[in-house]
Amino acid sequence: MFSSGVRTGELYATQYDFVTCHERFTAFIAGIGSGKTFGGAVKGCALATPGTLGLVVAPTYPMLRDATLRAYQEILGDKMDLHKGEMLGRLVNGAEIIFRSADNPDRLRGPNIHWAHIDEGALCPDGTWEVVIGRLRAGGGAGPCFITTTPRGRNWLYRRAGEIRVFRAHTRDNPYIAREFVESLEASYTGKFAAQELGGEFVAFEGLVYEEFSRDTHICERSGPWKRVIIGADEGYTNPAVLLAIGEDNDGRLHVLSEFYQRRVLQADVVKACRAMAEEYHAETVQMDPSAAGLIADMRAAGLHVAPANNTVRDGLQAVKARLAPAKDGRVRLTFAPACVYTIAELESYAWKETGGTMRDEPEKANDHAMDALRYGVMYCDRRRGVFVG
């Protein structure tokens, strides 16, 4: 029995081994739906002993609020009093847990802590690990830090993996997830995408579609003003439903302001999220996957201005590539807010289809839902500016 009241019998074998491991640096690197976040929350609750201060980090505030924090609340129930303004949880045993976003790792600097949990660590920016472990010195000790995540290519976590005790699980290893959901994912993903998304393996994606993309060049904060904001939207349930708010400035440059990226979300909730995004940014239009006739109808019924997007794939790819490349003045014409972590991850894994060892002139139809929404938005803005789009 843990101090949190969670019984080890509720964990499957790999979760249990991860939670009970006493090495300082550990990671549960596993597929979608494998119970990573829950396992991490159990481990955190076990470490939240009287008088300790823990830190829980997720890539963005929405991910922290909607997934990581919920896992801790599910486990602790009324044993934790959450002060939302401070994002501080006070436990009945006297322990405290700080909940923070990693969208700016430097903001994670602060008081010394006893332990730390980085959820979806592969989506966190470079530097998150170094800042967090630098705070693990409460009481003059050297506390543990553990990561729960699905891999996202060979990024900082891949480079650090040799320093960490890694536990791995496949999506199908989780006995508590619906078999139908697992089978639907296995039917959707093949090759390297299946190895990463389901098997939790680090893979290198060759033949990237958007080879022009660079984190140093294309990720930044921008505040407008915006000539217009539009929303690119792609339908999904087993695969993620995606909404991208895209701002266009007076020079015609585009900036992806925010993203909604969720699996297994009902159509009514997608409509609700789209309305909220449209109201926040005063969006001019929603450019929707043209095959999503039912969702288009529901959005129109909710008062949204929605139109079927131009889905000419090849022209759309070239339009995005042209904007990622530097213009004559040296500036790029498409950038992304750091908080758009799923869109950024897709940009770094969106690859040309390979057949018989040869790359074909069409992309893999996997991990591409933000890429589709991005194409729809770029094509619409180019058409408004009179740029040839097919």
Coordinates of C-alpha atoms in Angstrom, one line a residue:
M1 CA 0.0 0.0 0.0
F2 CA 1.4 3.4 -1.0
S3 CA 1.0 6.5 1.2
S4 CA -1.5 7.7 -1.4
G5 CA -3.7 4.7 -0.9
V6 CA -3.0 3.2 -4.4
R7 CA -2.6 -0.6 -4.3
T8 CA 0.1 -2.1 -6.4
G9 CA -2.4 -4.7 -7.6
E10 CA -3.9 -2.0 -9.8
L11 CA -0.7 -1.8 -11.9
Y12 CA 0.3 -4.2 -14.6
A13 CA 3.8 -5.7 -14.5
T14 CA 5.8 -3.0 -16.3
Q15 CA 4.0 -0.2 -14.5
Y16 CA 4.8 -1.9 -11.2
D17 CA 8.5 -2.4 -12.0
F18 CA 8.7 1.3 -13.0
V19 CA 6.9 2.6 -10.0
T20 CA 8.8 0.5 -7.5
C21 CA 12.3 1.1 -9.0
H22 CA 14.5 3.1 -6.6
E23 CA 17.1 4.3 -9.1
R24 CA 17.4 8.0 -9.3
F25 CA 16.6 8.6 -13.0
T26 CA 13.9 6.4 -14.5
A27 CA 11.6 6.6 -17.6
F28 CA 8.5 4.7 -18.6
I29 CA 8.8 5.0 -22.5
A30 CA 5.8 3.3 -24.0
G31 CA 3.0 3.4 -26.6
I32 CA -0.2 5.4 -26.8
G33 CA -2.7 4.4 -24.1
S34 CA -0.2 2.2 -22.2
G35 CA -0.9 3.8 -18.9
K36 CA 2.3 5.9 -18.8
T37 CA 0.9 9.0 -17.1
F38 CA -1.1 7.0 -14.6
G39 CA 2.0 5.0 -13.7
G40 CA 4.0 8.2 -13.3
A41 CA 1.3 9.7 -11.1
V42 CA 1.3 6.6 -8.9
K43 CA 5.1 6.9 -8.6
G44 CA 4.8 10.6 -7.7
C45 CA 2.1 9.9 -5.1
A46 CA 4.4 7.2 -3.5
L47 CA 7.2 9.8 -3.2
A48 CA 4.9 12.4 -1.7
T49 CA 5.8 11.6 1.9
P50 CA 5.2 14.0 4.7
G51 CA 7.1 17.3 4.4
T52 CA 8.2 16.8 0.8
L53 CA 7.9 19.1 -2.2
G54 CA 7.4 17.5 -5.6
L55 CA 7.3 19.0 -9.1
V56 CA 5.1 17.6 -11.9
V57 CA 5.8 19.0 -15.4
A58 CA 4.0 18.6 -18.7
P59 CA 4.8 20.2 -22.1
T60 CA 1.9 22.7 -22.1
Y61 CA -0.6 23.9 -19.7
P62 CA -3.6 22.3 -21.5
M63 CA -1.8 18.9 -21.4
L64 CA -1.0 19.4 -17.7
R65 CA -4.6 20.4 -16.9
D66 CA -6.4 17.8 -19.0
A67 CA -4.2 14.7 -18.5
T68 CA -1.3 14.8 -16.0
L69 CA -3.1 16.7 -13.2
R70 CA -6.3 14.6 -13.7
A71 CA -4.2 11.4 -13.1
Y72 CA -3.0 12.8 -9.8
Q73 CA -6.5 13.9 -8.8
E74 CA -7.9 10.5 -9.7
I75 CA -5.4 8.8 -7.5
L76 CA -5.4 11.2 -4.5
G77 CA -9.1 12.2 -4.5
D78 CA -9.9 14.2 -1.4
K79 CA -6.4 13.6 0.0
M80 CA -5.1 16.6 -2.1
D81 CA -6.4 20.1 -1.9
L82 CA -5.6 21.9 -5.2
H83 CA -5.0 25.6 -5.1
K84 CA -5.6 26.4 -8.8
G85 CA -4.2 29.9 -8.8
E86 CA -0.8 28.6 -7.7
M87 CA -1.2 25.2 -9.3
L88 CA -0.1 23.8 -6.0
G89 CA -1.5 20.6 -4.4
R90 CA -1.4 20.2 -0.6
L91 CA -1.8 16.7 0.6
V92 CA -3.3 15.7 3.9
N93 CA 0.0 14.2 5.0
G94 CA 1.7 17.6 4.7
A95 CA 3.4 16.9 1.3
E96 CA 3.1 19.5 -1.5
I97 CA 3.1 19.1 -5.3
I98 CA 3.8 21.9 -7.7
F99 CA 2.2 21.5 -11.2
R100 CA 3.9 23.4 -14.0
S101 CA 4.1 23.7 -17.8
A102 CA 7.4 23.3 -19.7
D103 CA 6.6 25.7 -22.5
N104 CA 9.4 27.9 -21.2
P105 CA 11.9 25.7 -19.3
D106 CA 13.5 28.7 -17.6
R107 CA 10.3 29.3 -15.7
L108 CA 10.8 26.0 -14.0
R109 CA 13.6 27.5 -11.9
G110 CA 12.6 28.1 -8.3
P111 CA 12.5 26.4 -5.0
N112 CA 14.4 23.2 -4.3
I113 CA 12.4 20.0 -4.6
H114 CA 12.6 16.4 -3.4
W115 CA 11.3 14.7 -6.6
A116 CA 10.1 15.5 -10.1
H117 CA 7.9 13.9 -12.7
I118 CA 8.1 15.0 -16.4
D119 CA 5.1 13.7 -18.3
E120 CA 5.2 13.4 -22.1
G121 CA 8.9 14.3 -21.7
A122 CA 9.7 13.7 -25.4
L123 CA 7.4 16.7 -26.3
C124 CA 9.1 19.0 -23.8
P125 CA 11.7 21.5 -25.1
D126 CA 15.4 20.9 -25.0
G127 CA 16.7 22.1 -21.6
T128 CA 13.7 20.9 -19.6
W129 CA 15.6 18.0 -18.1
E130 CA 18.7 20.1 -17.2
V131 CA 16.6 22.7 -15.4
V132 CA 14.4 20.2 -13.5
I133 CA 17.2 18.0 -12.2
G134 CA 19.1 21.1 -11.2
R135 CA 16.3 21.7 -8.6
L136 CA 16.5 18.3 -7.0
R137 CA 18.5 19.3 -4.0
A138 CA 15.9 19.9 -1.2
G139 CA 17.3 19.0 2.2
G140 CA 20.8 18.8 0.7
G141 CA 20.0 15.6 -1.1
A142 CA 19.8 14.5 -4.7
G143 CA 16.2 13.5 -5.4
P144 CA 14.8 11.3 -8.2
C145 CA 13.4 12.5 -11.5
F146 CA 11.3 10.2 -13.7
I147 CA 9.8 10.6 -17.2
T148 CA 6.7 9.1 -18.8
T149 CA 6.3 9.5 -22.5
T150 CA 5.8 8.1 -26.0
P151 CA 9.0 8.7 -28.1
R152 CA 9.0 11.5 -30.7
G153 CA 11.9 10.7 -33.0
R154 CA 15.5 10.8 -31.8
N155 CA 15.4 14.0 -29.8
W156 CA 16.9 15.1 -26.4
L157 CA 15.4 12.1 -24.7
Y158 CA 16.9 9.7 -27.1
R159 CA 20.3 11.3 -26.4
R160 CA 19.8 11.1 -22.7
A161 CA 18.3 7.6 -22.5
G162 CA 21.7 6.0 -21.7
E163 CA 21.8 7.9 -18.5
I164 CA 18.3 6.7 -17.4
R165 CA 16.8 3.3 -16.4
V166 CA 14.2 2.8 -19.1
F167 CA 11.1 0.6 -18.8
R168 CA 9.2 -0.1 -22.0
A169 CA 5.7 -1.2 -22.8
H170 CA 3.6 -1.7 -26.0
T171 CA 0.1 -0.2 -26.2
R172 CA -1.3 -3.8 -26.1
D173 CA 0.4 -4.5 -22.8
N174 CA -2.1 -2.4 -20.9
P175 CA -4.9 -4.8 -19.8
Y176 CA -7.2 -2.0 -18.9
I177 CA -7.5 -0.4 -22.3
A178 CA -10.3 -1.5 -24.7
R179 CA -9.1 -4.1 -27.2
E180 CA -11.1 -2.4 -29.9
F181 CA -9.1 0.8 -29.5
V182 CA -5.8 -1.1 -29.6
E183 CA -6.9 -3.0 -32.8
S184 CA -8.0 0.3 -34.4
L185 CA -4.6 1.8 -33.8
E186 CA -2.8 -1.3 -35.0
A187 CA -4.8 -1.1 -38.2
S188 CA -3.9 2.6 -38.7
Y189 CA -0.2 2.5 -38.0
T190 CA 2.5 0.6 -39.8
G191 CA 6.3 0.5 -40.1
K192 CA 8.2 3.2 -38.1
F193 CA 5.1 5.0 -37.0
A194 CA 3.8 1.8 -35.4
A195 CA 7.1 1.2 -33.7
Q196 CA 7.1 4.7 -32.2
E197 CA 3.4 5.2 -31.4
L198 CA 2.5 1.7 -30.3
G199 CA 5.8 0.0 -29.5
G200 CA 7.4 3.0 -27.7
E201 CA 10.6 2.7 -29.7
F202 CA 13.0 5.5 -30.7
V203 CA 13.0 5.6 -34.5
A204 CA 14.8 7.8 -37.1
F205 CA 12.5 9.1 -39.8
E206 CA 14.2 9.4 -43.1
G207 CA 13.0 11.3 -46.2
L208 CA 11.2 14.0 -44.2
V209 CA 8.6 15.9 -46.2
Y210 CA 9.4 19.2 -44.5
E211 CA 13.2 19.0 -44.4
E212 CA 13.1 22.9 -44.4
F213 CA 11.8 22.9 -40.8
S214 CA 14.1 23.8 -38.0
R215 CA 13.3 24.3 -34.3
D216 CA 15.8 27.2 -34.1
T217 CA 14.3 29.0 -37.1
H218 CA 10.6 28.2 -37.1
I219 CA 9.6 28.1 -33.4
C220 CA 9.0 31.5 -31.7
E221 CA 6.5 33.6 -29.8
R222 CA 4.6 36.2 -31.8
S223 CA 1.7 38.4 -30.7
G224 CA 0.4 39.9 -33.9
P225 CA -1.4 42.1 -34.8
W226 CA -3.1 39.7 -37.2
K227 CA -4.8 40.7 -40.4
R228 CA -6.9 37.6 -40.0
V229 CA -7.0 34.3 -38.1
I230 CA -8.3 31.1 -39.6
I231 CA -8.6 27.6 -38.2
G232 CA -7.4 24.5 -40.1
A233 CA -9.3 21.4 -38.9
D234 CA -9.0 17.7 -39.4
E235 CA -11.5 15.2 -38.1
G236 CA -10.5 12.2 -36.0
Y237 CA -11.5 9.8 -33.2
T238 CA -9.1 6.9 -33.0
N239 CA -6.6 9.2 -34.7
P240 CA -6.5 12.7 -33.2
A241 CA -9.0 15.4 -34.0
V242 CA -6.9 18.6 -34.8
L243 CA -7.7 22.3 -34.8
L244 CA -4.9 24.8 -35.6
A245 CA -5.4 28.6 -35.1
I246 CA -3.3 30.3 -37.7
G247 CA -2.7 34.1 -37.7
E248 CA -1.7 36.1 -40.8
D249 CA 0.1 39.4 -40.4
N250 CA 0.0 42.4 -42.7
D251 CA 3.1 41.1 -44.5
G252 CA 1.3 37.8 -45.3
R253 CA 3.4 35.8 -42.9
L254 CA 1.7 33.0 -41.0
H255 CA 2.1 31.9 -37.3
V256 CA 0.4 28.9 -35.8
L257 CA -0.9 30.3 -32.5
S258 CA -2.4 27.3 -30.8
E259 CA -3.5 23.7 -31.3
F260 CA -6.2 21.3 -30.2
Y261 CA -5.0 17.8 -30.6
Q262 CA -6.9 14.9 -29.0
R263 CA -7.8 11.3 -29.5
R264 CA -11.1 9.7 -28.6
V265 CA -13.0 13.0 -28.3
L266 CA -16.7 13.2 -29.2
Q267 CA -17.7 15.3 -32.2
A268 CA -19.7 17.6 -29.9
D269 CA -16.6 18.3 -27.9
V270 CA -14.6 19.1 -31.1
V271 CA -17.4 21.6 -32.1
K272 CA -17.2 23.1 -28.6
A273 CA -13.4 23.4 -28.8
C274 CA -13.6 25.0 -32.2
R275 CA -16.2 27.5 -31.1
A276 CA -13.9 28.5 -28.1
M277 CA -10.9 28.8 -30.4
A278 CA -12.8 30.8 -33.0
E279 CA -14.1 33.2 -30.3
E280 CA -10.7 33.6 -28.7
Y281 CA -9.0 34.6 -31.9
H282 CA -12.0 36.1 -33.8
A283 CA -11.4 33.5 -36.5
E284 CA -12.6 34.4 -40.0
T285 CA -13.3 30.8 -41.1
V286 CA -12.7 27.2 -40.3
Q287 CA -11.2 25.2 -43.2
M288 CA -12.2 21.6 -42.6
D289 CA -11.3 18.3 -44.0
P290 CA -13.7 18.1 -46.9
S291 CA -14.6 14.4 -46.2
A292 CA -16.0 15.4 -42.7
A293 CA -19.5 16.3 -44.0
G294 CA -21.1 15.5 -40.7
L295 CA -18.7 17.6 -38.6
I296 CA -19.0 20.5 -41.1
A297 CA -22.8 20.4 -40.7
D298 CA -22.6 20.3 -36.9
M299 CA -20.1 23.2 -36.8
R300 CA -22.4 25.3 -39.1
A301 CA -25.3 24.5 -36.9
A302 CA -23.3 25.8 -34.0
G303 CA -22.9 29.1 -35.8
L304 CA -19.3 28.6 -37.1
H305 CA -18.3 29.7 -40.6
V306 CA -17.0 26.5 -42.0
A307 CA -15.9 25.5 -45.5
P308 CA -14.5 22.4 -47.1
A309 CA -10.8 22.9 -47.5
N310 CA -8.7 22.6 -50.6
N311 CA -7.4 19.0 -50.2
T312 CA -5.0 18.9 -53.2
V313 CA -2.2 17.2 -51.3
R314 CA 0.7 17.8 -53.7
D315 CA -0.1 21.5 -54.1
G316 CA -0.6 21.8 -50.4
L317 CA 2.7 20.3 -49.5
Q318 CA 4.5 22.6 -51.9
A319 CA 2.7 25.6 -50.4
V320 CA 3.8 24.7 -46.9
K321 CA 7.4 24.0 -48.0
A322 CA 7.5 27.3 -49.8
R323 CA 6.6 29.1 -46.6
L324 CA 9.1 27.2 -44.5
A325 CA 11.9 28.2 -46.9
P326 CA 13.4 31.7 -46.3
A327 CA 12.0 34.5 -48.5
K328 CA 14.2 36.9 -50.4
D329 CA 14.5 39.1 -47.3
G330 CA 15.8 36.2 -45.3
R331 CA 12.6 35.8 -43.2
V332 CA 10.5 32.7 -43.1
R333 CA 6.8 33.0 -43.7
L334 CA 5.5 30.3 -41.4
T335 CA 6.3 29.9 -37.7
F336 CA 4.9 28.0 -34.8
A337 CA 4.3 28.8 -31.1
P338 CA 6.3 26.7 -28.7
A339 CA 3.1 25.4 -27.2
C340 CA 2.1 23.6 -30.4
V341 CA 4.0 20.6 -29.4
Y342 CA 2.1 17.9 -31.4
T343 CA 2.3 20.0 -34.6
I344 CA 6.0 20.4 -34.1
A345 CA 6.4 16.7 -33.4
E346 CA 4.5 15.8 -36.6
L347 CA 6.7 18.2 -38.6
E348 CA 9.7 16.3 -37.5
S349 CA 8.3 12.9 -38.4
Y350 CA 6.2 13.5 -41.5
A351 CA 8.0 11.4 -44.1
W352 CA 7.7 10.4 -47.7
K353 CA 6.3 6.9 -48.3
E354 CA 8.9 4.2 -48.9
T355 CA 8.3 1.3 -51.2
G356 CA 11.0 -1.3 -52.0
G357 CA 13.7 1.0 -50.5
T358 CA 12.6 3.9 -52.8
M359 CA 11.0 7.1 -51.6
R360 CA 7.7 7.9 -53.4
D361 CA 6.4 11.3 -54.2
E362 CA 3.6 11.1 -51.6
P363 CA 3.7 11.2 -47.8
E364 CA 3.0 8.4 -45.3
K365 CA -0.6 8.5 -44.2
A366 CA 0.3 8.4 -40.5
N367 CA 1.0 11.0 -37.9
D368 CA -0.3 13.6 -40.3
H369 CA -3.5 15.0 -38.9
A370 CA -1.9 18.3 -37.8
M371 CA -0.1 18.3 -41.2
D372 CA -3.4 18.1 -42.9
A373 CA -4.9 20.9 -40.8
L374 CA -1.8 23.0 -41.5
R375 CA -2.2 22.5 -45.3
Y376 CA -5.8 23.5 -45.2
G377 CA -4.9 26.8 -43.4
V378 CA -1.9 27.6 -45.6
M379 CA -3.9 26.9 -48.9
Y380 CA -6.7 29.2 -47.7
C381 CA -4.4 32.1 -46.9
D382 CA -2.4 31.7 -50.1
R383 CA -5.7 31.8 -52.1
R384 CA -6.8 35.0 -50.3
R385 CA -3.5 36.6 -51.2
G386 CA -3.8 35.5 -54.9
V387 CA -1.1 32.9 -54.7
F388 CA -1.5 30.0 -57.2
V389 CA -2.6 27.0 -55.3
G390 CA -3.5 24.4 -57.9

